[in-house]
Amino acid sequence: AQSVTQLDSQVPVFEEAPVELRCNYSSSVSVYLFWYVQYPNQGLQLLLKYLSGSTLVKGINGFEAEFNKSQTSFHLRKPSVHISDTAEYFCAVRVTGGGNKLTFGTGTQLKVEL
Amino acid sequence: EAEVAQSPRYKITEKSQAVAFWCDPISGHATLYWYRQILGQGPELLVQFQDESVVDDSQLPKDRFSAERLKGVDSTLKIQPAELGDSAMYLCASSLGGQVQETQYFGPGTRLLVL
């Protein structure tokens, strides 16, 4: 069975600084990888996804992520964060042949400070 | 932009009572998902529908939870009786046809508090 690990439960960062949110996955088969963002008391919004092709994926709001198969990682990055990026970020995996079930990590709370 | 609708947004109930949540997916989306998100954790799939049929309910506690999507459009998730441990956010999501590469679009969720 697949699993997702987000090692950092909270990441504080100053505004305009770069940030990286880490995500590692475990699967014995090919995977599709997703990053979702959740603002307080709201549902999840897709930031970006990796299906195939280029390992560097660009998403909305200036975020990007790089798929690294050898490291089984899919870290999320932004070169300069804004106060409005304060939210919970979830990494998720879906495996080929496993239907459409998304398996989520436990989330990373990004807190952007002035 | 089309959105997934859910109601109510918040629900407070006492244990042993029955509760029901409603979801209206994006028009034309054949696949509908119900997730439960416990505070501090990621969402966990409870049930997945393809049109009106259940395709995955392996994580649904069937002794107290039920879900239906009678006409293959909107859906209702019910808990009877509610327990303290059911306090969580219940999220509904939909996707176009259930293909593995498709994006799932999430609604705003229903936050349930069981007292």
mmCIF file of C-alpha atoms in Angstrom:
data_model
loop_
_atom_site.group_PDB
_atom_site.id
_atom_site.type_symbol
_atom_site.label_atom_id
_atom_site.label_comp_id
_atom_site.label_asym_id
_atom_site.label_seq_id
_atom_site.Cartn_x
_atom_site.Cartn_y
_atom_site.Cartn_z
ATOM 1 C CA ALA A 1 0.000 0.000 0.000
ATOM 2 C CA GLN A 2 1.109 3.543 -0.666
ATOM 3 C CA SER A 3 1.862 6.131 1.991
ATOM 4 C CA VAL A 4 2.892 9.768 2.213
ATOM 5 C CA THR A 5 5.144 11.356 4.819
ATOM 6 C CA GLN A 6 5.274 15.054 5.511
ATOM 7 C CA LEU A 7 7.981 15.355 8.132
ATOM 8 C CA ASP A 8 7.397 18.994 8.997
ATOM 9 C CA SER A 9 4.140 19.664 10.804
ATOM 10 C CA GLN A 10 4.828 23.403 10.945
ATOM 11 C CA VAL A 11 7.093 25.673 8.931
ATOM 12 C CA PRO A 12 7.460 29.306 10.003
ATOM 13 C CA VAL A 13 9.000 31.677 7.461
ATOM 14 C CA PHE A 14 9.341 35.405 7.000
ATOM 15 C CA GLU A 15 7.558 37.151 4.167
ATOM 16 C CA GLU A 16 9.539 37.285 0.899
ATOM 17 C CA ALA A 17 11.792 34.427 2.036
ATOM 18 C CA PRO A 18 11.951 31.136 0.096
ATOM 19 C CA VAL A 19 10.276 28.036 1.446
ATOM 20 C CA GLU A 20 10.409 24.296 0.850
ATOM 21 C CA LEU A 21 7.782 21.885 2.166
ATOM 22 C CA ARG A 22 8.953 18.305 2.151
ATOM 23 C CA CYS A 23 7.026 15.276 0.961
ATOM 24 C CA ASN A 24 8.191 11.690 0.663
ATOM 25 C CA TYR A 25 6.111 8.801 -0.579
ATOM 26 C CA SER A 26 6.263 5.050 -0.486
ATOM 27 C CA SER A 27 4.884 2.873 -3.257
ATOM 28 C CA SER A 28 5.883 -0.241 -5.125
ATOM 29 C CA VAL A 29 4.189 0.910 -8.331
ATOM 30 C CA SER A 30 4.104 4.062 -10.422
ATOM 31 C CA VAL A 31 2.538 7.059 -8.739
ATOM 32 C CA TYR A 32 0.785 10.292 -9.480
ATOM 33 C CA LEU A 33 1.588 13.079 -7.007
ATOM 34 C CA PHE A 34 -0.404 16.106 -5.908
ATOM 35 C CA TRP A 35 -0.087 19.122 -3.658
ATOM 36 C CA TYR A 36 -3.233 20.684 -2.223
ATOM 37 C CA VAL A 37 -3.627 23.824 -0.107
ATOM 38 C CA GLN A 38 -6.284 24.311 2.564
ATOM 39 C CA TYR A 39 -7.098 27.743 3.940
ATOM 40 C CA PRO A 40 -8.821 27.944 7.348
ATOM 41 C CA ASN A 41 -12.318 26.483 7.336
ATOM 42 C CA GLN A 42 -12.203 25.789 3.625
ATOM 43 C CA GLY A 43 -11.893 22.779 1.377
ATOM 44 C CA LEU A 44 -8.771 21.731 -0.476
ATOM 45 C CA GLN A 45 -7.548 23.450 -3.615
ATOM 46 C CA LEU A 46 -5.155 21.835 -6.059
ATOM 47 C CA LEU A 47 -1.788 23.600 -6.312
ATOM 48 C CA LEU A 48 -0.102 21.298 -8.799
ATOM 49 C CA LYS A 49 0.202 17.690 -9.903
ATOM 50 C CA TYR A 50 2.767 15.363 -11.421
ATOM 51 C CA LEU A 51 1.453 12.770 -13.832
ATOM 52 C CA SER A 52 4.388 12.131 -16.156
ATOM 53 C CA GLY A 53 7.004 13.934 -18.241
ATOM 54 C CA SER A 54 9.058 16.799 -16.865
ATOM 55 C CA THR A 55 9.945 16.269 -13.245
ATOM 56 C CA LEU A 56 9.635 19.987 -12.481
ATOM 57 C CA VAL A 57 6.015 20.948 -12.172
ATOM 58 C CA LYS A 58 4.749 24.503 -11.919
ATOM 59 C CA GLY A 59 1.495 25.306 -10.218
ATOM 60 C CA ILE A 60 -0.661 28.193 -9.152
ATOM 61 C CA ASN A 61 0.370 31.074 -6.909
ATOM 62 C CA GLY A 62 4.050 30.754 -7.869
ATOM 63 C CA PHE A 63 4.552 27.295 -6.375
ATOM 64 C CA GLU A 64 6.534 24.529 -8.015
ATOM 65 C CA ALA A 65 7.513 20.981 -7.105
ATOM 66 C CA GLU A 66 10.103 18.517 -8.302
ATOM 67 C CA PHE A 67 9.506 14.796 -8.612
ATOM 68 C CA ASN A 68 12.557 12.771 -7.634
ATOM 69 C CA LYS A 69 12.006 9.094 -8.230
ATOM 70 C CA SER A 70 15.285 7.924 -6.719
ATOM 71 C CA GLN A 71 14.603 9.881 -3.531
ATOM 72 C CA THR A 72 10.856 9.113 -3.644
ATOM 73 C CA SER A 73 10.228 12.778 -2.971
ATOM 74 C CA PHE A 74 7.980 15.536 -4.259
ATOM 75 C CA HIS A 75 9.014 18.677 -2.384
ATOM 76 C CA LEU A 76 7.065 21.904 -2.810
ATOM 77 C CA ARG A 77 8.927 25.205 -3.210
ATOM 78 C CA LYS A 78 8.244 28.883 -3.562
ATOM 79 C CA PRO A 79 11.057 31.421 -4.046
ATOM 80 C CA SER A 80 9.291 34.249 -2.207
ATOM 81 C CA VAL A 81 6.311 33.751 0.066
ATOM 82 C CA HIS A 82 3.538 36.173 0.901
ATOM 83 C CA ILE A 83 1.381 36.536 3.981
ATOM 84 C CA SER A 84 -1.519 35.132 1.977
ATOM 85 C CA ASP A 85 0.342 31.829 1.577
ATOM 86 C CA THR A 86 -0.320 31.054 5.232
ATOM 87 C CA ALA A 87 -2.298 27.810 5.079
ATOM 88 C CA GLU A 88 -2.102 24.034 5.485
ATOM 89 C CA TYR A 89 -0.430 22.162 2.636
ATOM 90 C CA PHE A 90 -1.116 18.514 1.882
ATOM 91 C CA CYS A 91 0.861 16.174 -0.299
ATOM 92 C CA ALA A 92 -1.099 13.279 -1.797
ATOM 93 C CA VAL A 93 -0.390 10.206 -3.900
ATOM 94 C CA ARG A 94 -2.459 8.108 -6.209
ATOM 95 C CA VAL A 95 -1.127 4.840 -7.643
ATOM 96 C CA THR A 96 -1.677 3.327 -11.052
ATOM 97 C CA GLY A 97 -4.145 0.495 -10.853
ATOM 98 C CA GLY A 98 -5.387 1.708 -7.502
ATOM 99 C CA GLY A 99 -8.492 3.452 -8.625
ATOM 100 C CA ASN A 100 -8.852 7.095 -7.784
ATOM 101 C CA LYS A 101 -8.154 6.926 -4.099
ATOM 102 C CA LEU A 102 -5.964 9.785 -2.939
ATOM 103 C CA THR A 103 -3.743 9.029 0.027
ATOM 104 C CA PHE A 104 -2.851 12.207 1.890
ATOM 105 C CA GLY A 105 -0.010 13.106 4.193
ATOM 106 C CA THR A 106 -0.671 14.661 7.581
ATOM 107 C CA GLY A 107 -0.112 18.175 6.281
ATOM 108 C CA THR A 108 2.336 21.007 6.870
ATOM 109 C CA GLN A 109 1.171 24.269 8.375
ATOM 110 C CA LEU A 110 2.975 27.135 6.647
ATOM 111 C CA LYS A 111 2.985 30.305 8.696
ATOM 112 C CA VAL A 112 4.290 33.406 6.987
ATOM 113 C CA GLU A 113 5.336 36.203 9.321
ATOM 114 C CA LEU A 114 6.156 39.841 8.691
ATOM 115 C CA GLU B 1 -16.273 28.835 -11.917
ATOM 116 C CA ALA B 2 -18.293 25.764 -10.942
ATOM 117 C CA GLU B 3 -17.842 24.561 -7.394
ATOM 118 C CA VAL B 4 -18.753 21.633 -5.202
ATOM 119 C CA ALA B 5 -21.493 22.651 -2.774
ATOM 120 C CA GLN B 6 -21.884 21.244 0.718
ATOM 121 C CA SER B 7 -24.335 21.869 3.521
ATOM 122 C CA PRO B 8 -24.479 22.536 6.331
ATOM 123 C CA ARG B 9 -21.092 24.187 6.837
ATOM 124 C CA TYR B 10 -21.191 23.518 10.573
ATOM 125 C CA LYS B 11 -23.118 21.015 12.658
ATOM 126 C CA ILE B 12 -23.198 20.499 16.405
ATOM 127 C CA THR B 13 -24.968 17.434 17.710
ATOM 128 C CA GLU B 14 -25.114 15.271 20.781
ATOM 129 C CA LYS B 15 -23.819 11.741 20.769
ATOM 130 C CA SER B 16 -26.356 9.092 19.783
ATOM 131 C CA GLN B 17 -28.180 11.569 17.542
ATOM 132 C CA ALA B 18 -28.419 11.207 13.765
ATOM 133 C CA VAL B 19 -26.749 13.672 11.400
ATOM 134 C CA ALA B 20 -26.771 14.066 7.644
ATOM 135 C CA PHE B 21 -24.555 15.972 5.242
ATOM 136 C CA TRP B 22 -25.372 16.936 1.682
ATOM 137 C CA CYS B 23 -23.120 17.392 -1.328
ATOM 138 C CA ASP B 24 -23.797 18.674 -4.823
ATOM 139 C CA PRO B 25 -20.855 17.990 -7.165
ATOM 140 C CA ILE B 26 -19.794 20.043 -10.144
ATOM 141 C CA SER B 27 -22.297 19.575 -12.944
ATOM 142 C CA GLY B 28 -21.341 16.711 -15.230
ATOM 143 C CA HIS B 29 -18.952 15.072 -12.781
ATOM 144 C CA ALA B 30 -19.662 11.372 -12.616
ATOM 145 C CA THR B 31 -17.392 10.574 -9.692
ATOM 146 C CA LEU B 32 -18.112 11.732 -6.165
ATOM 147 C CA TYR B 33 -16.006 11.200 -3.049
ATOM 148 C CA TRP B 34 -16.619 11.641 0.666
ATOM 149 C CA TYR B 35 -13.557 12.197 2.862
ATOM 150 C CA ARG B 36 -13.209 12.584 6.628
ATOM 151 C CA GLN B 37 -10.516 14.879 7.969
ATOM 152 C CA ILE B 38 -9.737 14.589 11.657
ATOM 153 C CA LEU B 39 -8.063 17.636 13.170
ATOM 154 C CA GLY B 40 -4.340 17.568 12.523
ATOM 155 C CA GLN B 41 -4.555 14.843 9.898
ATOM 156 C CA GLY B 42 -4.978 14.571 6.162
ATOM 157 C CA PRO B 43 -8.300 13.625 4.579
ATOM 158 C CA GLU B 44 -9.192 9.941 4.455
ATOM 159 C CA LEU B 45 -11.511 8.504 1.827
ATOM 160 C CA LEU B 46 -14.757 7.135 3.228
ATOM 161 C CA VAL B 47 -16.671 6.314 0.048
ATOM 162 C CA GLN B 48 -16.406 6.792 -3.701
ATOM 163 C CA PHE B 49 -19.310 6.795 -6.155
ATOM 164 C CA GLN B 50 -19.246 6.354 -9.898
ATOM 165 C CA ASP B 51 -22.617 7.726 -10.968
ATOM 166 C CA GLU B 52 -25.034 6.093 -8.504
ATOM 167 C CA SER B 53 -22.867 3.070 -7.746
ATOM 168 C CA VAL B 54 -20.459 2.663 -4.845
ATOM 169 C CA VAL B 55 -16.998 1.700 -6.117
ATOM 170 C CA ASP B 56 -15.065 1.930 -2.843
ATOM 171 C CA ASP B 57 -16.453 2.003 0.691
ATOM 172 C CA SER B 58 -13.747 -0.039 2.333
ATOM 173 C CA GLN B 59 -13.046 2.656 4.966
ATOM 174 C CA LEU B 60 -16.677 3.488 5.700
ATOM 175 C CA PRO B 61 -17.787 2.364 9.206
ATOM 176 C CA LYS B 62 -20.878 0.645 7.925
ATOM 177 C CA ASP B 63 -22.404 -0.011 11.325
ATOM 178 C CA ARG B 64 -23.164 3.683 11.712
ATOM 179 C CA PHE B 65 -22.356 5.437 8.424
ATOM 180 C CA SER B 66 -24.324 5.292 5.206
ATOM 181 C CA ALA B 67 -24.027 7.125 1.918
ATOM 182 C CA GLU B 68 -26.242 7.355 -1.106
ATOM 183 C CA ARG B 69 -26.304 8.993 -4.493
ATOM 184 C CA LEU B 70 -29.676 7.884 -5.749
ATOM 185 C CA LYS B 71 -29.843 9.710 -9.074
ATOM 186 C CA GLY B 72 -26.132 9.903 -9.661
ATOM 187 C CA VAL B 73 -25.993 13.621 -8.956
ATOM 188 C CA ASP B 74 -26.083 14.890 -5.371
ATOM 189 C CA SER B 75 -25.235 12.748 -2.390
ATOM 190 C CA THR B 76 -26.030 12.379 1.296
ATOM 191 C CA LEU B 77 -23.764 11.017 4.008
ATOM 192 C CA LYS B 78 -25.472 9.947 7.217
ATOM 193 C CA ILE B 79 -24.205 9.023 10.661
ATOM 194 C CA GLN B 80 -26.501 7.233 13.084
ATOM 195 C CA PRO B 81 -25.815 7.239 15.956
ATOM 196 C CA ALA B 82 -23.085 9.847 16.150
ATOM 197 C CA GLU B 83 -20.170 9.212 18.512
ATOM 198 C CA LEU B 84 -17.678 11.618 20.069
ATOM 199 C CA GLY B 85 -14.946 10.305 17.782
ATOM 200 C CA ASP B 86 -16.918 11.347 14.714
ATOM 201 C CA SER B 87 -16.044 15.003 15.326
ATOM 202 C CA ALA B 88 -14.192 15.990 12.171
ATOM 203 C CA MET B 89 -14.431 17.855 8.888
ATOM 204 C CA TYR B 90 -16.362 15.963 6.221
ATOM 205 C CA LEU B 91 -15.249 16.863 2.726
ATOM 206 C CA CYS B 92 -16.961 16.086 -0.533
ATOM 207 C CA ALA B 93 -15.071 16.059 -3.824
ATOM 208 C CA SER B 94 -15.917 15.321 -7.434
ATOM 209 C CA SER B 95 -14.094 14.536 -10.647
ATOM 210 C CA LEU B 96 -15.172 14.254 -14.248
ATOM 211 C CA GLY B 97 -15.022 10.562 -15.049
ATOM 212 C CA GLY B 98 -12.983 8.838 -12.408
ATOM 213 C CA GLN B 99 -9.765 8.558 -14.402
ATOM 214 C CA VAL B 100 -6.653 8.322 -12.288
ATOM 215 C CA GLN B 101 -5.035 11.464 -13.716
ATOM 216 C CA GLU B 102 -8.066 13.667 -13.117
ATOM 217 C CA THR B 103 -8.174 16.442 -10.575
ATOM 218 C CA GLN B 104 -10.538 16.049 -7.661
ATOM 219 C CA TYR B 105 -12.350 19.270 -6.794
ATOM 220 C CA PHE B 106 -13.220 19.732 -3.144
ATOM 221 C CA GLY B 107 -16.130 21.474 -1.499
ATOM 222 C CA PRO B 108 -15.788 23.713 1.584
ATOM 223 C CA GLY B 109 -16.622 20.864 3.952
ATOM 224 C CA THR B 110 -18.972 20.318 6.876
ATOM 225 C CA ARG B 111 -17.405 20.649 10.289
ATOM 226 C CA LEU B 112 -19.088 18.281 12.746
ATOM 227 C CA LEU B 113 -18.815 18.577 16.512
ATOM 228 C CA VAL B 114 -20.302 15.779 18.587
ATOM 229 C CA LEU B 115 -20.898 16.634 22.253
#
